[in-house]
PDB file of N, CA and C in Angstrom:
ATOM      1  N   MET A 234      13.711 -39.448 -78.396  1.00 69.00           N
ATOM      2  CA  MET A 234      14.459 -40.510 -77.608  1.00 69.00           C
ATOM      3  C   MET A 234      13.256 -41.124 -76.644  1.00 69.00           C
ATOM      4  N   SER A 235      13.472 -42.389 -76.417  1.00 81.00           N
ATOM      5  CA  SER A 235      13.159 -43.629 -75.529  1.00 81.00           C
ATOM      6  C   SER A 235      13.498 -43.509 -74.620  1.00 81.00           C
ATOM      7  N   HIS A 236      13.339 -43.973 -73.281  1.00 84.00           N
ATOM      8  CA  HIS A 236      13.436 -44.380 -72.037  1.00 84.00           C
ATOM      9  C   HIS A 236      13.225 -46.110 -71.801  1.00 84.00           C
ATOM     10  N   THR A 237      14.105 -45.927 -71.735  1.00 91.00           N
ATOM     11  CA  THR A 237      13.462 -47.663 -70.679  1.00 91.00           C
ATOM     12  C   THR A 237      14.101 -47.807 -69.204  1.00 91.00           C
ATOM     13  N   TYR A 238      13.030 -47.874 -68.138  1.00 93.00           N
ATOM     14  CA  TYR A 238      13.017 -47.549 -66.667  1.00 93.00           C
ATOM     15  C   TYR A 238      13.189 -48.520 -66.064  1.00 93.00           C
ATOM     16  N   LYS A 239      13.788 -48.934 -64.491  1.00 96.00           N
ATOM     17  CA  LYS A 239      13.628 -50.524 -63.861  1.00 96.00           C
ATOM     18  C   LYS A 239      13.362 -49.259 -62.284  1.00 96.00           C
ATOM     19  N   GLN A 240      12.720 -50.164 -61.597  1.00 97.00           N
ATOM     20  CA  GLN A 240      11.974 -49.970 -60.545  1.00 97.00           C
ATOM     21  C   GLN A 240      12.766 -50.506 -59.242  1.00 97.00           C
ATOM     22  N   ILE A 241      12.930 -49.762 -58.442  1.00 98.00           N
ATOM     23  CA  ILE A 241      13.477 -50.548 -56.705  1.00 98.00           C
ATOM     24  C   ILE A 241      12.234 -50.493 -55.838  1.00 98.00           C
ATOM     25  N   GLU A 242      12.912 -51.156 -54.955  1.00 98.00           N
ATOM     26  CA  GLU A 242      11.768 -50.926 -53.582  1.00 98.00           C
ATOM     27  C   GLU A 242      12.607 -50.564 -52.670  1.00 98.00           C
ATOM     28  N   ILE A 243      12.951 -49.432 -51.699  1.00 98.00           N
ATOM     29  CA  ILE A 243      13.450 -49.896 -50.851  1.00 98.00           C
ATOM     30  C   ILE A 243      12.704 -49.611 -49.232  1.00 98.00           C
ATOM     31  N   VAL A 244      13.257 -49.072 -48.727  1.00 97.00           N
ATOM     32  CA  VAL A 244      12.678 -48.497 -47.251  1.00 97.00           C
ATOM     33  C   VAL A 244      13.575 -47.907 -46.300  1.00 97.00           C
ATOM     34  N   GLY A 245      13.186 -46.471 -46.383  1.00 97.00           N
ATOM     35  CA  GLY A 245      13.812 -45.272 -45.214  1.00 97.00           C
ATOM     36  C   GLY A 245      13.197 -45.191 -43.779  1.00 97.00           C
ATOM     37  N   SER A 246      14.209 -44.803 -42.985  1.00 97.00           N
ATOM     38  CA  SER A 246      13.751 -44.446 -41.543  1.00 97.00           C
ATOM     39  C   SER A 246      14.174 -43.024 -40.546  1.00 97.00           C
ATOM     40  N   SER A 247      13.433 -42.667 -40.021  1.00 97.00           N
ATOM     41  CA  SER A 247      13.874 -41.234 -39.326  1.00 97.00           C
ATOM     42  C   SER A 247      13.155 -41.251 -37.896  1.00 97.00           C
ATOM     43  N   GLU A 248      14.241 -40.894 -37.240  1.00 97.00           N
ATOM     44  CA  GLU A 248      13.033 -40.554 -35.818  1.00 97.00           C
ATOM     45  C   GLU A 248      13.013 -39.283 -36.211  1.00 97.00           C
ATOM     46  N   THR A 249      12.886 -38.150 -37.120  1.00 96.00           N
ATOM     47  CA  THR A 249      12.363 -36.767 -37.581  1.00 96.00           C
ATOM     48  C   THR A 249      11.087 -37.208 -37.871  1.00 96.00           C
ATOM     49  N   SER A 250      10.951 -37.530 -39.306  1.00 97.00           N
ATOM     50  CA  SER A 250       9.554 -37.264 -39.896  1.00 97.00           C
ATOM     51  C   SER A 250       9.637 -38.288 -41.365  1.00 97.00           C
ATOM     52  N   ILE A 251       8.346 -38.150 -41.393  1.00 97.00           N
ATOM     53  CA  ILE A 251       8.386 -39.344 -43.125  1.00 97.00           C
ATOM     54  C   ILE A 251       9.478 -38.494 -44.390  1.00 97.00           C
ATOM     55  N   GLU A 252       9.031 -37.168 -44.300  1.00 97.00           N
ATOM     56  CA  GLU A 252       9.636 -36.714 -45.285  1.00 97.00           C
ATOM     57  C   GLU A 252      11.341 -37.175 -45.180  1.00 97.00           C
ATOM     58  N   ASP A 253      11.814 -37.191 -43.758  1.00 98.00           N
ATOM     59  CA  ASP A 253      13.174 -37.286 -43.864  1.00 98.00           C
ATOM     60  C   ASP A 253      13.380 -38.207 -43.828  1.00 98.00           C
ATOM     61  N   ALA A 254      12.100 -39.517 -43.774  1.00 98.00           N
ATOM     62  CA  ALA A 254      12.636 -41.096 -43.843  1.00 98.00           C
ATOM     63  C   ALA A 254      12.919 -41.680 -45.740  1.00 98.00           C
ATOM     64  N   VAL A 255      12.349 -40.269 -46.061  1.00 98.00           N
ATOM     65  CA  VAL A 255      12.409 -41.148 -47.631  1.00 98.00           C
ATOM     66  C   VAL A 255      13.478 -39.809 -48.055  1.00 98.00           C
ATOM     67  N   ASN A 256      13.528 -39.173 -47.895  1.00 98.00           N
ATOM     68  CA  ASN A 256      14.862 -38.407 -48.230  1.00 98.00           C
ATOM     69  C   ASN A 256      15.889 -38.774 -47.866  1.00 98.00           C
ATOM     70  N   SER A 257      16.379 -39.426 -47.094  1.00 97.00           N
ATOM     71  CA  SER A 257      17.615 -40.152 -46.797  1.00 97.00           C
ATOM     72  C   SER A 257      17.487 -41.329 -47.106  1.00 97.00           C
ATOM     73  N   ALA A 258      16.541 -41.648 -47.322  1.00 98.00           N
ATOM     74  CA  ALA A 258      16.396 -43.144 -48.629  1.00 98.00           C
ATOM     75  C   ALA A 258      16.862 -43.178 -49.938  1.00 98.00           C
ATOM     76  N   ILE A 259      16.834 -42.224 -50.329  1.00 98.00           N
ATOM     77  CA  ILE A 259      16.612 -41.420 -52.056  1.00 98.00           C
ATOM     78  C   ILE A 259      18.207 -41.360 -51.632  1.00 98.00           C
ATOM     79  N   ALA A 260      18.358 -40.206 -50.679  1.00 98.00           N
ATOM     80  CA  ALA A 260      20.350 -40.163 -50.265  1.00 98.00           C
ATOM     81  C   ALA A 260      21.017 -41.304 -50.863  1.00 98.00           C
ATOM     82  N   LYS A 261      20.963 -42.199 -49.979  1.00 98.00           N
ATOM     83  CA  LYS A 261      21.532 -43.457 -49.904  1.00 98.00           C
ATOM     84  C   LYS A 261      21.197 -44.337 -50.756  1.00 98.00           C
ATOM     85  N   ALA A 262      20.351 -44.215 -51.574  1.00 98.00           N
ATOM     86  CA  ALA A 262      20.204 -44.892 -53.068  1.00 98.00           C
ATOM     87  C   ALA A 262      20.834 -43.994 -53.730  1.00 98.00           C
ATOM     88  N   SER A 263      21.427 -43.187 -53.443  1.00 97.00           N
ATOM     89  CA  SER A 263      22.045 -42.353 -54.875  1.00 97.00           C
ATOM     90  C   SER A 263      23.140 -42.481 -54.757  1.00 97.00           C
ATOM     91  N   GLU A 264      23.838 -43.296 -53.770  1.00 98.00           N
ATOM     92  CA  GLU A 264      25.030 -43.190 -53.816  1.00 98.00           C
ATOM     93  C   GLU A 264      25.177 -44.656 -54.313  1.00 98.00           C
ATOM     94  N   THR A 265      24.598 -45.455 -55.113  1.00 97.00           N
ATOM     95  CA  THR A 265      24.872 -46.857 -55.907  1.00 97.00           C
ATOM     96  C   THR A 265      24.236 -46.815 -57.231  1.00 97.00           C
ATOM     97  N   VAL A 266      23.238 -46.165 -56.565  1.00 97.00           N
ATOM     98  CA  VAL A 266      22.106 -46.523 -58.288  1.00 97.00           C
ATOM     99  C   VAL A 266      21.990 -44.287 -58.638  1.00 97.00           C
ATOM    100  N   ARG A 267      22.822 -44.704 -60.533  1.00 95.00           N
ATOM    101  CA  ARG A 267      22.084 -43.732 -61.607  1.00 95.00           C
ATOM    102  C   ARG A 267      21.155 -43.116 -61.796  1.00 95.00           C
ATOM    103  N   ASN A 268      21.024 -42.881 -62.547  1.00 95.00           N
ATOM    104  CA  ASN A 268      20.391 -41.738 -63.314  1.00 95.00           C
ATOM    105  C   ASN A 268      18.724 -41.708 -62.194  1.00 95.00           C
ATOM    106  N   ILE A 269      18.245 -41.443 -60.718  1.00 97.00           N
ATOM    107  CA  ILE A 269      16.618 -41.379 -60.690  1.00 97.00           C
ATOM    108  C   ILE A 269      15.906 -40.738 -60.895  1.00 97.00           C
ATOM    109  N   GLN A 270      15.018 -40.757 -61.577  1.00 95.00           N
ATOM    110  CA  GLN A 270      13.971 -40.055 -62.055  1.00 95.00           C
ATOM    111  C   GLN A 270      12.490 -39.664 -60.940  1.00 95.00           C
ATOM    112  N   TRP A 271      12.022 -40.310 -60.063  1.00 96.00           N
ATOM    113  CA  TRP A 271      10.815 -40.553 -59.464  1.00 96.00           C
ATOM    114  C   TRP A 271      10.467 -41.245 -58.446  1.00 96.00           C
ATOM    115  N   PHE A 272      10.039 -40.970 -57.588  1.00 98.00           N
ATOM    116  CA  PHE A 272       9.653 -41.990 -56.612  1.00 98.00           C
ATOM    117  C   PHE A 272       8.197 -42.236 -56.029  1.00 98.00           C
ATOM    118  N   GLU A 273       7.638 -43.295 -55.394  1.00 98.00           N
ATOM    119  CA  GLU A 273       6.520 -43.051 -54.660  1.00 98.00           C
ATOM    120  C   GLU A 273       6.438 -43.606 -53.540  1.00 98.00           C
ATOM    121  N   VAL A 274       5.994 -43.297 -53.015  1.00 98.00           N
ATOM    122  CA  VAL A 274       5.699 -43.585 -51.576  1.00 98.00           C
ATOM    123  C   VAL A 274       4.299 -44.798 -51.705  1.00 98.00           C
ATOM    124  N   ILE A 275       4.605 -45.668 -50.893  1.00 98.00           N
ATOM    125  CA  ILE A 275       3.724 -46.894 -50.828  1.00 98.00           C
ATOM    126  C   ILE A 275       3.180 -47.278 -50.173  1.00 98.00           C
ATOM    127  N   GLU A 276       4.259 -47.002 -48.760  1.00 98.00           N
ATOM    128  CA  GLU A 276       3.585 -47.968 -47.294  1.00 98.00           C
ATOM    129  C   GLU A 276       4.362 -47.129 -46.335  1.00 98.00           C
ATOM    130  N   THR A 277       3.279 -46.156 -45.181  1.00 98.00           N
ATOM    131  CA  THR A 277       4.206 -45.679 -44.191  1.00 98.00           C
ATOM    132  C   THR A 277       4.063 -46.665 -43.342  1.00 98.00           C
ATOM    133  N   ARG A 278       4.847 -46.628 -41.917  1.00 97.00           N
ATOM    134  CA  ARG A 278       4.694 -47.520 -40.925  1.00 97.00           C
ATOM    135  C   ARG A 278       5.844 -46.499 -39.460  1.00 97.00           C
ATOM    136  N   GLY A 279       5.224 -46.730 -38.681  1.00 96.00           N
ATOM    137  CA  GLY A 279       5.547 -46.355 -37.314  1.00 96.00           C
ATOM    138  C   GLY A 279       6.549 -46.605 -36.284  1.00 96.00           C
ATOM    139  N   HIS A 280       7.141 -46.635 -35.700  1.00 96.00           N
ATOM    140  CA  HIS A 280       7.204 -47.879 -34.166  1.00 96.00           C
ATOM    141  C   HIS A 280       7.041 -47.202 -33.424  1.00 96.00           C
ATOM    142  N   VAL A 281       6.178 -47.811 -32.076  1.00 96.00           N
ATOM    143  CA  VAL A 281       5.921 -46.704 -31.178  1.00 96.00           C
ATOM    144  C   VAL A 281       6.883 -46.847 -30.049  1.00 96.00           C
ATOM    145  N   ARG A 282       7.564 -46.068 -28.875  1.00 97.00           N
ATOM    146  CA  ARG A 282       7.882 -46.523 -27.391  1.00 97.00           C
ATOM    147  C   ARG A 282       7.038 -45.362 -26.846  1.00 97.00           C
ATOM    148  N   ASP A 283       6.969 -46.076 -25.814  1.00 97.00           N
ATOM    149  CA  ASP A 283       6.281 -45.091 -24.562  1.00 97.00           C
ATOM    150  C   ASP A 283       5.341 -44.519 -25.116  1.00 97.00           C
ATOM    151  N   GLY A 284       4.313 -44.777 -25.827  1.00 97.00           N
ATOM    152  CA  GLY A 284       2.940 -44.397 -26.096  1.00 97.00           C
ATOM    153  C   GLY A 284       2.785 -42.779 -26.968  1.00 97.00           C
ATOM    154  N   LYS A 285       4.883 -43.018 -27.530  1.00 96.00           N
ATOM    155  CA  LYS A 285       5.111 -41.496 -28.708  1.00 96.00           C
ATOM    156  C   LYS A 285       6.123 -42.641 -29.683  1.00 96.00           C
ATOM    157  N   VAL A 286       5.467 -42.222 -30.766  1.00 95.00           N
ATOM    158  CA  VAL A 286       6.596 -41.930 -32.253  1.00 95.00           C
ATOM    159  C   VAL A 286       7.792 -42.476 -32.569  1.00 95.00           C
ATOM    160  N   ALA A 287       8.587 -43.273 -32.129  1.00 97.00           N
ATOM    161  CA  ALA A 287       9.881 -43.374 -31.723  1.00 97.00           C
ATOM    162  C   ALA A 287      10.657 -43.494 -33.424  1.00 97.00           C
ATOM    163  N   TYR A 288       9.921 -44.185 -34.111  1.00 96.00           N
ATOM    164  CA  TYR A 288      10.317 -43.938 -36.061  1.00 96.00           C
ATOM    165  C   TYR A 288       9.647 -43.967 -36.415  1.00 96.00           C
ATOM    166  N   TRP A 289       9.896 -43.470 -37.354  1.00 98.00           N
ATOM    167  CA  TRP A 289       9.174 -43.339 -38.561  1.00 98.00           C
ATOM    168  C   TRP A 289       9.964 -44.722 -40.463  1.00 98.00           C
ATOM    169  N   GLN A 290       8.582 -44.872 -40.832  1.00 97.00           N
ATOM    170  CA  GLN A 290       9.468 -45.709 -42.251  1.00 97.00           C
ATOM    171  C   GLN A 290       8.740 -45.744 -42.810  1.00 97.00           C
ATOM    172  N   VAL A 291       9.028 -45.561 -44.311  1.00 98.00           N
ATOM    173  CA  VAL A 291       8.697 -45.187 -45.019  1.00 98.00           C
ATOM    174  C   VAL A 291       9.398 -46.076 -46.508  1.00 98.00           C
ATOM    175  N   THR A 292       8.137 -46.810 -47.281  1.00 98.00           N
ATOM    176  CA  THR A 292       8.574 -47.878 -48.268  1.00 98.00           C
ATOM    177  C   THR A 292       8.300 -46.940 -49.260  1.00 98.00           C
ATOM    178  N   ILE A 293       9.393 -46.987 -50.317  1.00 98.00           N
ATOM    179  CA  ILE A 293       8.716 -46.191 -51.811  1.00 98.00           C
ATOM    180  C   ILE A 293       9.889 -46.673 -52.640  1.00 98.00           C
ATOM    181  N   LYS A 294       9.448 -46.807 -54.776  1.00 98.00           N
ATOM    182  CA  LYS A 294       9.661 -47.620 -55.243  1.00 98.00           C
ATOM    183  C   LYS A 294      10.734 -46.133 -56.010  1.00 98.00           C
ATOM    184  N   LEU A 295      11.535 -46.187 -56.584  1.00 98.00           N
ATOM    185  CA  LEU A 295      12.214 -45.568 -56.830  1.00 98.00           C
ATOM    186  C   LEU A 295      12.473 -45.992 -58.036  1.00 98.00           C
ATOM    187  N   GLY A 296      12.235 -45.114 -58.754  1.00 97.00           N
ATOM    188  CA  GLY A 296      12.388 -45.213 -61.180  1.00 97.00           C
ATOM    189  C   GLY A 296      13.878 -44.946 -61.435  1.00 97.00           C
ATOM    190  N   PHE A 297      14.386 -45.573 -62.612  1.00 97.00           N
ATOM    191  CA  PHE A 297      15.804 -44.728 -62.395  1.00 97.00           C
ATOM    192  C   PHE A 297      15.855 -45.091 -64.460  1.00 97.00           C
ATOM    193  N   THR A 298      16.401 -44.540 -65.259  1.00 95.00           N
ATOM    194  CA  THR A 298      16.579 -44.755 -66.497  1.00 95.00           C
ATOM    195  C   THR A 298      17.565 -45.750 -66.655  1.00 95.00           C
ATOM    196  N   LEU A 299      17.219 -46.307 -67.466  1.00 92.00           N
ATOM    197  CA  LEU A 299      18.939 -47.662 -67.543  1.00 92.00           C
ATOM    198  C   LEU A 299      19.403 -46.700 -68.632  1.00 92.00           C
ATOM    199  N   GLU A 300      20.885 -47.121 -69.038  1.00 84.00           N
ATOM    200  CA  GLU A 300      21.686 -46.543 -69.571  1.00 84.00           C
ATOM    201  C   GLU A 300      22.421 -47.494 -70.712  1.00 84.00           C
TER     202      GLU A 300
END
């Protein structure tokens, strides 16, 4: 059986961690995108406030199978 995949790019953010930013982005995407199979972190950024990390932003590519 062969599969056809589609990729989308999304950005997640978190005040806690990079991992939390990825998890929340995937959880949100899963509300409307079916058959998510994999992800790839393509960019990591953060916002600094008063000399400390205020929040993380992570750009990820999601791959999912088409029905």
